[in-house]
C-alpha cells in the first residue's frame, strides 16, 4: 500500500493507493503529526485484512511541518517531490526550480491516462494553471492566472467600495443588474471566456489535443466529455502515485 500526501495552498490531501487504485482520500484544512498518525492508523485498522504501507510520496507548495517529514522519512520508503526527482516525462521548462509540484504531478497524471497524446491540463484551484505536454512526453510549460475566489478577493482588497462576494453559482447572468451581480458576471463569465479562449488557441496549434480539467473549481466549467475534453478528479494525486511507482524500490 502507498501513502500519497499533497500539501496545497488551501488543503492537505491524504490518500491511500494500491497499485493504480485510490482506496481512500481525506482532505484536511490543517494537519499536524498527531492527526496524520491517527488518520493512518485508523484507516489501516478498519480494513478487513490490515495492510502495510511501504512507500510514501509528499508534494508540497507550502512549508509543511518538519516533524511530519521526519516521521515519514523514518517510517516508509519516502520521496519528496522536487526538481531532482526522476520523472516519466521530460521537463523542458526554462526555470524547473520554480515549477510547482502540483503542476508536474497533474501532467504526469494526465500522461498516465492518455499516453502518447498532446495534453493540456487545466487545474482550477487557487490559481488556474494551464500545462502542456506534447505527445513525445515533453513538458513545455503553460500559463498561470488567478482563480475564481482569488479574483473576487482581489476586487474587494484593491478597491474601497466593492464588496467581497462569498456565495456564487456556476451560472450567472451576462448583464449584472446590481453591483454584486456585475461582479459575479465579470468574474464567472470572464474566467469562462478566458479559459475557453486559451483552449481554442491550443487547438489551433494542436488539433488532436486532449483537454483535462481538474481542481476544486472544475464545476464552474463545461467539462462534458466531448471534443476531447475530460474531467478528472484528484489528477494531482494520481500523478503523484505514478511518480512514486516510477521511483519505488520493491
PDB file of N, CA, C and O in Angstrom, residues 123-168:
ATOM      1  N   UNK A 123      -5.994  23.131 -14.396  1.00  0.00           N
ATOM      2  CA  UNK A 123      -6.205  22.877 -12.966  1.00  0.00           C
ATOM      3  C   UNK A 123      -6.808  24.135 -12.344  1.00  0.00           C
ATOM      4  O   UNK A 123      -6.136  25.159 -12.199  1.00  0.00           O
ATOM      5  N   UNK A 124      -8.093  24.044 -11.992  1.00  0.00           N
ATOM      6  CA  UNK A 124      -8.828  25.205 -11.488  1.00  0.00           C
ATOM      7  C   UNK A 124      -8.875  25.171  -9.971  1.00  0.00           C
ATOM      8  O   UNK A 124      -9.708  24.489  -9.372  1.00  0.00           O
ATOM      9  N   UNK A 125      -7.969  25.899  -9.356  1.00  0.00           N
ATOM     10  CA  UNK A 125      -7.912  25.968  -7.903  1.00  0.00           C
ATOM     11  C   UNK A 125      -7.694  27.400  -7.460  1.00  0.00           C
ATOM     12  O   UNK A 125      -8.292  28.325  -8.005  1.00  0.00           O
ATOM     13  N   UNK A 126      -6.829  27.601  -6.460  1.00  0.00           N
ATOM     14  CA  UNK A 126      -6.496  28.956  -6.021  1.00  0.00           C
ATOM     15  C   UNK A 126      -6.030  29.790  -7.210  1.00  0.00           C
ATOM     16  O   UNK A 126      -6.431  30.941  -7.387  1.00  0.00           O
ATOM     17  N   UNK A 127      -5.170  29.196  -8.010  1.00  0.00           N
ATOM     18  CA  UNK A 127      -4.840  29.725  -9.333  1.00  0.00           C
ATOM     19  C   UNK A 127      -5.386  28.757 -10.376  1.00  0.00           C
ATOM     20  O   UNK A 127      -5.656  27.593 -10.070  1.00  0.00           O
ATOM     21  N   UNK A 128      -5.563  29.244 -11.586  1.00  0.00           N
ATOM     22  CA  UNK A 128      -5.900  28.365 -12.701  1.00  0.00           C
ATOM     23  C   UNK A 128      -4.630  28.202 -13.517  1.00  0.00           C
ATOM     24  O   UNK A 128      -4.058  29.186 -13.998  1.00  0.00           O
ATOM     25  N   UNK A 129      -4.170  26.967 -13.624  1.00  0.00           N
ATOM     26  CA  UNK A 129      -2.947  26.711 -14.372  1.00  0.00           C
ATOM     27  C   UNK A 129      -3.263  25.934 -15.640  1.00  0.00           C
ATOM     28  O   UNK A 129      -4.162  25.090 -15.667  1.00  0.00           O
ATOM     29  N   UNK A 130      -2.510  26.239 -16.674  1.00  0.00           N
ATOM     30  CA  UNK A 130      -2.586  25.537 -17.950  1.00  0.00           C
ATOM     31  C   UNK A 130      -1.215  24.912 -18.179  1.00  0.00           C
ATOM     32  O   UNK A 130      -0.203  25.626 -18.162  1.00  0.00           O
ATOM     33  N   UNK A 131      -1.175  23.604 -18.377  1.00  0.00           N
ATOM     34  CA  UNK A 131       0.102  22.918 -18.542  1.00  0.00           C
ATOM     35  C   UNK A 131       0.043  22.018 -19.766  1.00  0.00           C
ATOM     36  O   UNK A 131      -0.870  21.192 -19.902  1.00  0.00           O
ATOM     37  N   UNK A 132       1.049  22.173 -20.630  1.00  0.00           N
ATOM     38  CA  UNK A 132       1.056  21.468 -21.910  1.00  0.00           C
ATOM     39  C   UNK A 132       2.146  20.410 -21.947  1.00  0.00           C
ATOM     40  O   UNK A 132       3.312  20.675 -21.636  1.00  0.00           O
ATOM     41  N   UNK A 133       1.747  19.208 -22.333  1.00  0.00           N
ATOM     42  CA  UNK A 133       2.665  18.090 -22.548  1.00  0.00           C
ATOM     43  C   UNK A 133       2.460  17.597 -23.966  1.00  0.00           C
ATOM     44  O   UNK A 133       1.333  17.266 -24.356  1.00  0.00           O
ATOM     45  N   UNK A 134       3.537  17.553 -24.763  1.00  0.00           N
ATOM     46  CA  UNK A 134       3.347  17.081 -26.131  1.00  0.00           C
ATOM     47  C   UNK A 134       3.353  15.558 -26.192  1.00  0.00           C
ATOM     48  O   UNK A 134       3.652  14.876 -25.205  1.00  0.00           O
ATOM     49  N   UNK A 135       3.013  15.024 -27.337  1.00  0.00           N
ATOM     50  CA  UNK A 135       2.847  13.577 -27.469  1.00  0.00           C
ATOM     51  C   UNK A 135       4.151  12.815 -27.294  1.00  0.00           C
ATOM     52  O   UNK A 135       4.142  11.599 -27.095  1.00  0.00           O
ATOM     53  N   UNK A 136       5.280  13.525 -27.343  1.00  0.00           N
ATOM     54  CA  UNK A 136       6.574  12.890 -27.112  1.00  0.00           C
ATOM     55  C   UNK A 136       6.933  12.813 -25.632  1.00  0.00           C
ATOM     56  O   UNK A 136       7.996  12.308 -25.275  1.00  0.00           O
ATOM     57  N   UNK A 137       6.053  13.350 -24.783  1.00  0.00           N
ATOM     58  CA  UNK A 137       6.315  13.324 -23.349  1.00  0.00           C
ATOM     59  C   UNK A 137       7.160  14.482 -22.865  1.00  0.00           C
ATOM     60  O   UNK A 137       7.744  14.414 -21.778  1.00  0.00           O
ATOM     61  N   UNK A 138       7.216  15.566 -23.647  1.00  0.00           N
ATOM     62  CA  UNK A 138       7.977  16.755 -23.261  1.00  0.00           C
ATOM     63  C   UNK A 138       7.043  17.783 -22.633  1.00  0.00           C
ATOM     64  O   UNK A 138       6.064  18.212 -23.264  1.00  0.00           O
ATOM     65  N   UNK A 139       7.351  18.175 -21.400  1.00  0.00           N
ATOM     66  CA  UNK A 139       6.591  19.244 -20.752  1.00  0.00           C
ATOM     67  C   UNK A 139       7.207  20.573 -21.153  1.00  0.00           C
ATOM     68  O   UNK A 139       8.377  20.847 -20.870  1.00  0.00           O
ATOM     69  N   UNK A 140       6.407  21.424 -21.809  1.00  0.00           N
ATOM     70  CA  UNK A 140       6.922  22.677 -22.353  1.00  0.00           C
ATOM     71  C   UNK A 140       6.555  23.900 -21.518  1.00  0.00           C
ATOM     72  O   UNK A 140       7.164  24.956 -21.670  1.00  0.00           O
ATOM     73  N   UNK A 141       5.550  23.782 -20.645  1.00  0.00           N
ATOM     74  CA  UNK A 141       5.138  24.924 -19.836  1.00  0.00           C
ATOM     75  C   UNK A 141       3.656  25.190 -19.993  1.00  0.00           C
ATOM     76  O   UNK A 141       2.876  24.283 -20.280  1.00  0.00           O
ATOM     77  N   UNK A 142       3.257  26.439 -19.813  1.00  0.00           N
ATOM     78  CA  UNK A 142       1.836  26.758 -19.905  1.00  0.00           C
ATOM     79  C   UNK A 142       1.547  28.168 -19.451  1.00  0.00           C
ATOM     80  O   UNK A 142       2.188  29.119 -19.897  1.00  0.00           O
ATOM     81  N   UNK A 143       0.606  28.314 -18.529  1.00  0.00           N
ATOM     82  CA  UNK A 143       0.193  29.639 -18.068  1.00  0.00           C
ATOM     83  C   UNK A 143      -0.384  29.538 -16.663  1.00  0.00           C
ATOM     84  O   UNK A 143      -0.861  28.478 -16.249  1.00  0.00           O
ATOM     85  N   UNK A 144      -0.323  30.655 -15.947  1.00  0.00           N
ATOM     86  CA  UNK A 144      -0.902  30.762 -14.604  1.00  0.00           C
ATOM     87  C   UNK A 144      -1.740  32.033 -14.560  1.00  0.00           C
ATOM     88  O   UNK A 144      -1.271  33.106 -14.966  1.00  0.00           O
ATOM     89  N   UNK A 145      -2.963  31.906 -14.067  1.00  0.00           N
ATOM     90  CA  UNK A 145      -3.848  33.059 -13.945  1.00  0.00           C
ATOM     91  C   UNK A 145      -4.612  32.944 -12.626  1.00  0.00           C
ATOM     92  O   UNK A 145      -4.745  31.838 -12.087  1.00  0.00           O
ATOM     93  N   UNK A 146      -5.100  34.050 -12.069  1.00  0.00           N
ATOM     94  CA  UNK A 146      -5.818  33.959 -10.788  1.00  0.00           C
ATOM     95  C   UNK A 146      -7.062  33.083 -10.883  1.00  0.00           C
ATOM     96  O   UNK A 146      -7.779  33.101 -11.889  1.00  0.00           O
ATOM     97  N   UNK A 147      -7.317  32.322  -9.819  1.00  0.00           N
ATOM     98  CA  UNK A 147      -8.514  31.501  -9.753  1.00  0.00           C
ATOM     99  C   UNK A 147      -9.743  32.332  -9.417  1.00  0.00           C
ATOM    100  O   UNK A 147      -9.663  33.543  -9.174  1.00  0.00           O
ATOM    101  N   UNK A 148     -10.897  31.670  -9.390  1.00  0.00           N
ATOM    102  CA  UNK A 148     -12.168  32.372  -9.213  1.00  0.00           C
ATOM    103  C   UNK A 148     -12.230  33.103  -7.877  1.00  0.00           C
ATOM    104  O   UNK A 148     -12.516  34.310  -7.819  1.00  0.00           O
ATOM    105  N   UNK A 149     -11.957  32.404  -6.789  1.00  0.00           N
ATOM    106  CA  UNK A 149     -12.048  33.042  -5.466  1.00  0.00           C
ATOM    107  C   UNK A 149     -11.013  34.147  -5.319  1.00  0.00           C
ATOM    108  O   UNK A 149     -11.269  35.179  -4.684  1.00  0.00           O
ATOM    109  N   UNK A 150      -9.850  33.949  -5.900  1.00  0.00           N
ATOM    110  CA  UNK A 150      -8.803  34.966  -5.827  1.00  0.00           C
ATOM    111  C   UNK A 150      -9.224  36.239  -6.556  1.00  0.00           C
ATOM    112  O   UNK A 150      -8.907  37.355  -6.125  1.00  0.00           O
ATOM    113  N   UNK A 151      -9.968  36.101  -7.635  1.00  0.00           N
ATOM    114  CA  UNK A 151     -10.450  37.275  -8.372  1.00  0.00           C
ATOM    115  C   UNK A 151     -11.469  38.058  -7.545  1.00  0.00           C
ATOM    116  O   UNK A 151     -11.435  39.294  -7.511  1.00  0.00           O
ATOM    117  N   UNK A 152     -12.374  37.330  -6.901  1.00  0.00           N
ATOM    118  CA  UNK A 152     -13.334  38.014  -6.030  1.00  0.00           C
ATOM    119  C   UNK A 152     -12.615  38.754  -4.901  1.00  0.00           C
ATOM    120  O   UNK A 152     -12.938  39.900  -4.577  1.00  0.00           O
ATOM    121  N   UNK A 153     -11.639  38.104  -4.284  1.00  0.00           N
ATOM    122  CA  UNK A 153     -10.907  38.726  -3.178  1.00  0.00           C
ATOM    123  C   UNK A 153     -10.115  39.938  -3.645  1.00  0.00           C
ATOM    124  O   UNK A 153     -10.024  40.950  -2.936  1.00  0.00           O
ATOM    125  N   UNK A 154      -9.541  39.860  -4.831  1.00  0.00           N
ATOM    126  CA  UNK A 154      -8.744  40.978  -5.347  1.00  0.00           C
ATOM    127  C   UNK A 154      -9.601  42.216  -5.568  1.00  0.00           C
ATOM    128  O   UNK A 154      -9.180  43.343  -5.261  1.00  0.00           O
ATOM    129  N   UNK A 155     -10.801  42.034  -6.101  1.00  0.00           N
ATOM    130  CA  UNK A 155     -11.689  43.177  -6.318  1.00  0.00           C
ATOM    131  C   UNK A 155     -12.037  43.859  -4.999  1.00  0.00           C
ATOM    132  O   UNK A 155     -12.143  45.087  -4.925  1.00  0.00           O
ATOM    133  N   UNK A 156     -12.207  43.058  -3.957  1.00  0.00           N
ATOM    134  CA  UNK A 156     -12.518  43.618  -2.642  1.00  0.00           C
ATOM    135  C   UNK A 156     -11.292  44.263  -2.001  1.00  0.00           C
ATOM    136  O   UNK A 156     -11.369  45.357  -1.423  1.00  0.00           O
ATOM    137  N   UNK A 157     -10.132  43.611  -2.129  1.00  0.00           N
ATOM    138  CA  UNK A 157      -8.916  44.095  -1.467  1.00  0.00           C
ATOM    139  C   UNK A 157      -8.371  45.374  -2.084  1.00  0.00           C
ATOM    140  O   UNK A 157      -7.796  46.217  -1.385  1.00  0.00           O
ATOM    141  N   UNK A 158      -8.522  45.525  -3.387  1.00  0.00           N
ATOM    142  CA  UNK A 158      -7.871  46.636  -4.075  1.00  0.00           C
ATOM    143  C   UNK A 158      -8.832  47.749  -4.484  1.00  0.00           C
ATOM    144  O   UNK A 158      -8.490  48.603  -5.303  1.00  0.00           O
ATOM    145  N   UNK A 159     -10.029  47.731  -3.924  1.00  0.00           N
ATOM    146  CA  UNK A 159     -10.966  48.843  -4.108  1.00  0.00           C
ATOM    147  C   UNK A 159     -11.534  49.224  -2.748  1.00  0.00           C
ATOM    148  O   UNK A 159     -11.449  48.458  -1.783  1.00  0.00           O
ATOM    149  N   UNK A 160     -12.113  50.406  -2.676  1.00  0.00           N
ATOM    150  CA  UNK A 160     -12.665  50.875  -1.404  1.00  0.00           C
ATOM    151  C   UNK A 160     -14.086  50.386  -1.152  1.00  0.00           C
ATOM    152  O   UNK A 160     -14.472  50.152  -0.007  1.00  0.00           O
ATOM    153  N   UNK A 161     -14.866  50.221  -2.221  1.00  0.00           N
ATOM    154  CA  UNK A 161     -16.297  50.010  -2.015  1.00  0.00           C
ATOM    155  C   UNK A 161     -16.856  48.716  -2.596  1.00  0.00           C
ATOM    156  O   UNK A 161     -18.012  48.383  -2.332  1.00  0.00           O
ATOM    157  N   UNK A 162     -16.081  48.001  -3.381  1.00  0.00           N
ATOM    158  CA  UNK A 162     -16.628  46.767  -3.948  1.00  0.00           C
ATOM    159  C   UNK A 162     -16.670  45.683  -2.873  1.00  0.00           C
ATOM    160  O   UNK A 162     -15.675  45.440  -2.187  1.00  0.00           O
ATOM    161  N   UNK A 163     -17.816  45.024  -2.713  1.00  0.00           N
ATOM    162  CA  UNK A 163     -17.962  44.027  -1.644  1.00  0.00           C
ATOM    163  C   UNK A 163     -17.252  42.718  -1.990  1.00  0.00           C
ATOM    164  O   UNK A 163     -16.977  42.426  -3.155  1.00  0.00           O
ATOM    165  N   UNK A 164     -16.967  41.943  -0.949  1.00  0.00           N
ATOM    166  CA  UNK A 164     -16.420  40.606  -1.138  1.00  0.00           C
ATOM    167  C   UNK A 164     -17.571  39.641  -1.382  1.00  0.00           C
ATOM    168  O   UNK A 164     -18.467  39.514  -0.550  1.00  0.00           O
ATOM    169  N   UNK A 165     -17.549  38.977  -2.505  1.00  0.00           N
ATOM    170  CA  UNK A 165     -18.599  38.015  -2.852  1.00  0.00           C
ATOM    171  C   UNK A 165     -18.167  36.640  -2.350  1.00  0.00           C
ATOM    172  O   UNK A 165     -17.144  36.099  -2.769  1.00  0.00           O
ATOM    173  N   UNK A 166     -18.950  36.085  -1.444  1.00  0.00           N
ATOM    174  CA  UNK A 166     -18.613  34.799  -0.838  1.00  0.00           C
ATOM    175  C   UNK A 166     -19.436  33.649  -1.416  1.00  0.00           C
ATOM    176  O   UNK A 166     -19.024  32.493  -1.362  1.00  0.00           O
ATOM    177  N   UNK A 167     -20.619  33.969  -1.938  1.00  0.00           N
ATOM    178  CA  UNK A 167     -21.509  32.925  -2.433  1.00  0.00           C
ATOM    179  C   UNK A 167     -21.851  33.214  -3.892  1.00  0.00           C
ATOM    180  O   UNK A 167     -22.320  34.300  -4.230  1.00  0.00           O
ATOM    181  N   UNK A 168     -21.598  32.242  -4.738  1.00  0.00           N
ATOM    182  CA  UNK A 168     -21.864  32.422  -6.160  1.00  0.00           C
ATOM    183  C   UNK A 168     -22.065  31.052  -6.789  1.00  0.00           C
ATOM    184  O   UNK A 168     -21.548  30.039  -6.315  1.00  0.00           O
TER     185      UNK A 168
END
